Amino acid sequence: MNEAEQHLEAHGVKPTAVRVLVWEKASRQTETFTLHDMEQWMPHMDRSSIFRALKLFTEHHLLHMIDDGTGQQKYCLCRCENGKHLNHIHFTCTKCGRTFCLEDYVIPTVEMPEGFVMEDVEYVVKGICAQCTQ
């Protein structure tokens, strides 16, 4: 069993051939990516197979999804510890459209009114990235 298969199994994901190939590609990404990106990188794989694998990986905390307001769902590697998601800020460049995980910046604590139960938090800062300001 290779490293990708072991990693998937350790997270409760059955390592099918498709899932292993998608995970190998996704786990090498240093920036956020979309389903469309994955399709471009894996042109011989069916779109729905890639989508199902990405969805499963998010459910098992291997990836997390980012809704940055661009209309395209983006994914990045999840840095969970003991099943707890490490929430961090995302930055979307309004010039180039790239979204960055700012893992050193945690989402501020938000106090909820009585009777409200928070399930998830997304914190997206929009502006111009360092590369586009040069």
mmCIF file of C-alpha atoms in Angstrom:
data_model
loop_
_atom_site.group_PDB
_atom_site.id
_atom_site.type_symbol
_atom_site.label_atom_id
_atom_site.label_comp_id
_atom_site.label_asym_id
_atom_site.label_seq_id
_atom_site.Cartn_x
_atom_site.Cartn_y
_atom_site.Cartn_z
ATOM 1 C CA MET A 1 0.000 0.000 0.000
ATOM 2 C CA ASN A 2 1.476 3.376 -0.999
ATOM 3 C CA GLU A 3 1.543 6.580 1.057
ATOM 4 C CA ALA A 4 -1.580 8.065 -0.546
ATOM 5 C CA GLU A 5 -3.582 4.899 0.122
ATOM 6 C CA GLN A 6 -2.401 4.814 3.735
ATOM 7 C CA HIS A 7 -3.301 8.475 4.229
ATOM 8 C CA LEU A 8 -6.803 7.984 2.821
ATOM 9 C CA GLU A 9 -7.413 4.903 4.960
ATOM 10 C CA ALA A 10 -6.161 6.731 8.069
ATOM 11 C CA HIS A 11 -8.917 9.302 7.438
ATOM 12 C CA GLY A 12 -11.634 6.690 6.890
ATOM 13 C CA VAL A 13 -11.655 6.880 3.090
ATOM 14 C CA LYS A 14 -11.582 3.676 1.067
ATOM 15 C CA PRO A 15 -8.629 4.130 -1.350
ATOM 16 C CA THR A 16 -10.129 3.386 -4.759
ATOM 17 C CA ALA A 17 -8.006 3.984 -7.856
ATOM 18 C CA VAL A 18 -9.826 7.242 -8.680
ATOM 19 C CA ARG A 19 -9.603 8.563 -5.121
ATOM 20 C CA VAL A 20 -5.891 7.797 -4.917
ATOM 21 C CA LEU A 21 -5.194 9.627 -8.193
ATOM 22 C CA VAL A 22 -7.286 12.650 -7.168
ATOM 23 C CA TRP A 23 -5.712 12.738 -3.696
ATOM 24 C CA GLU A 24 -2.186 12.496 -5.115
ATOM 25 C CA LYS A 25 -2.873 15.533 -7.327
ATOM 26 C CA ALA A 26 -4.766 17.521 -4.671
ATOM 27 C CA SER A 27 -2.240 16.879 -1.908
ATOM 28 C CA ARG A 28 0.589 18.367 -4.004
ATOM 29 C CA GLN A 29 -1.142 21.743 -4.350
ATOM 30 C CA THR A 30 0.314 24.653 -2.424
ATOM 31 C CA GLU A 31 -2.509 27.038 -3.353
ATOM 32 C CA THR A 32 -6.260 26.769 -3.547
ATOM 33 C CA PHE A 33 -7.726 25.024 -6.577
ATOM 34 C CA THR A 34 -11.097 24.426 -8.231
ATOM 35 C CA LEU A 35 -12.841 21.453 -9.780
ATOM 36 C CA HIS A 36 -12.041 23.049 -13.133
ATOM 37 C CA ASP A 37 -8.321 23.091 -12.219
ATOM 38 C CA MET A 38 -8.477 19.391 -11.364
ATOM 39 C CA GLU A 39 -10.176 18.671 -14.693
ATOM 40 C CA GLN A 40 -7.346 20.455 -16.513
ATOM 41 C CA TRP A 41 -4.698 18.528 -14.572
ATOM 42 C CA MET A 42 -6.478 15.191 -15.073
ATOM 43 C CA PRO A 43 -8.042 15.459 -18.563
ATOM 44 C CA HIS A 44 -8.720 11.732 -18.906
ATOM 45 C CA MET A 45 -10.740 11.510 -15.702
ATOM 46 C CA ASP A 46 -14.484 12.009 -15.556
ATOM 47 C CA ARG A 47 -15.637 15.327 -14.015
ATOM 48 C CA SER A 48 -18.204 13.663 -11.767
ATOM 49 C CA SER A 49 -15.623 11.203 -10.426
ATOM 50 C CA ILE A 50 -13.284 14.062 -9.530
ATOM 51 C CA PHE A 51 -16.150 15.991 -7.911
ATOM 52 C CA ARG A 52 -17.272 12.994 -5.834
ATOM 53 C CA ALA A 53 -13.706 12.425 -4.619
ATOM 54 C CA LEU A 54 -13.280 16.107 -3.662
ATOM 55 C CA LYS A 55 -16.625 16.065 -1.836
ATOM 56 C CA LEU A 56 -15.641 12.926 0.066
ATOM 57 C CA PHE A 57 -12.272 14.436 0.978
ATOM 58 C CA THR A 58 -13.982 17.501 2.446
ATOM 59 C CA GLU A 59 -16.348 15.303 4.447
ATOM 60 C CA HIS A 60 -13.345 13.464 5.912
ATOM 61 C CA HIS A 61 -11.371 16.651 6.634
ATOM 62 C CA LEU A 62 -8.675 16.051 4.042
ATOM 63 C CA LEU A 63 -9.650 19.199 2.145
ATOM 64 C CA HIS A 64 -11.725 22.196 3.034
ATOM 65 C CA MET A 65 -13.905 24.244 0.751
ATOM 66 C CA ILE A 66 -13.685 27.995 0.469
ATOM 67 C CA ASP A 67 -16.518 30.195 -0.731
ATOM 68 C CA ASP A 68 -14.631 33.360 -1.607
ATOM 69 C CA GLY A 69 -17.488 35.029 -3.465
ATOM 70 C CA THR A 70 -16.047 34.396 -6.935
ATOM 71 C CA GLY A 71 -18.758 31.886 -7.817
ATOM 72 C CA GLN A 72 -16.318 28.986 -7.988
ATOM 73 C CA GLN A 73 -15.929 26.621 -5.066
ATOM 74 C CA LYS A 74 -12.257 26.395 -4.140
ATOM 75 C CA TYR A 75 -10.443 23.713 -2.191
ATOM 76 C CA CYS A 76 -7.265 23.578 -0.167
ATOM 77 C CA LEU A 77 -5.538 21.074 2.064
ATOM 78 C CA CYS A 78 -7.095 20.820 5.477
ATOM 79 C CA ARG A 79 -4.786 21.196 8.454
ATOM 80 C CA CYS A 80 -6.898 19.481 11.077
ATOM 81 C CA GLU A 81 -5.699 18.295 14.446
ATOM 82 C CA ASN A 82 -7.520 15.456 16.181
ATOM 83 C CA GLY A 83 -10.582 15.943 13.986
ATOM 84 C CA LYS A 84 -10.806 19.655 14.820
ATOM 85 C CA HIS A 85 -10.629 22.030 11.870
ATOM 86 C CA LEU A 86 -8.033 24.767 12.228
ATOM 87 C CA ASN A 87 -9.946 27.824 11.056
ATOM 88 C CA HIS A 88 -7.847 30.419 9.327
ATOM 89 C CA ILE A 89 -8.369 33.502 7.209
ATOM 90 C CA HIS A 90 -8.469 33.394 3.416
ATOM 91 C CA PHE A 91 -7.422 36.244 1.165
ATOM 92 C CA THR A 92 -8.913 36.647 -2.321
ATOM 93 C CA CYS A 93 -7.142 38.946 -4.754
ATOM 94 C CA THR A 94 -9.635 41.112 -6.623
ATOM 95 C CA LYS A 95 -7.120 41.573 -9.432
ATOM 96 C CA CYS A 96 -5.924 38.044 -10.271
ATOM 97 C CA GLY A 97 -8.717 36.056 -8.589
ATOM 98 C CA ARG A 98 -6.399 33.768 -6.627
ATOM 99 C CA THR A 99 -7.330 32.788 -3.085
ATOM 100 C CA PHE A 100 -4.671 32.231 -0.444
ATOM 101 C CA CYS A 101 -4.846 30.395 2.866
ATOM 102 C CA LEU A 102 -3.379 32.630 5.560
ATOM 103 C CA GLU A 103 -2.796 29.832 8.044
ATOM 104 C CA ASP A 104 -0.876 32.014 10.498
ATOM 105 C CA TYR A 105 -3.956 34.212 10.953
ATOM 106 C CA VAL A 106 -6.789 32.630 12.925
ATOM 107 C CA ILE A 107 -10.389 33.670 12.623
ATOM 108 C CA PRO A 108 -11.347 35.925 15.537
ATOM 109 C CA THR A 109 -13.780 34.477 18.049
ATOM 110 C CA VAL A 110 -17.348 35.537 17.422
ATOM 111 C CA GLU A 111 -19.743 35.514 20.357
ATOM 112 C CA MET A 112 -23.178 34.296 19.323
ATOM 113 C CA PRO A 113 -26.434 35.594 20.759
ATOM 114 C CA GLU A 114 -28.291 33.291 23.114
ATOM 115 C CA GLY A 115 -30.114 30.557 21.247
ATOM 116 C CA PHE A 116 -27.802 30.705 18.213
ATOM 117 C CA VAL A 117 -25.458 27.784 17.515
ATOM 118 C CA MET A 118 -22.458 28.371 15.245
ATOM 119 C CA GLU A 119 -21.640 25.474 12.957
ATOM 120 C CA ASP A 120 -18.971 26.916 10.689
ATOM 121 C CA VAL A 121 -17.127 30.170 10.047
ATOM 122 C CA GLU A 122 -15.640 31.471 6.825
ATOM 123 C CA TYR A 123 -13.503 34.576 6.908
ATOM 124 C CA VAL A 124 -12.454 35.974 3.541
ATOM 125 C CA VAL A 125 -10.496 39.191 3.163
ATOM 126 C CA LYS A 126 -10.560 40.746 -0.307
ATOM 127 C CA GLY A 127 -7.925 43.020 -1.726
ATOM 128 C CA ILE A 128 -4.836 42.942 -3.927
ATOM 129 C CA CYS A 129 -2.190 40.273 -3.330
ATOM 130 C CA ALA A 130 1.520 40.949 -3.025
ATOM 131 C CA GLN A 131 2.231 39.672 -6.542
ATOM 132 C CA CYS A 132 -0.361 42.006 -8.116
ATOM 133 C CA THR A 133 0.791 45.098 -6.206
ATOM 134 C CA GLN A 134 4.253 44.922 -7.759
#
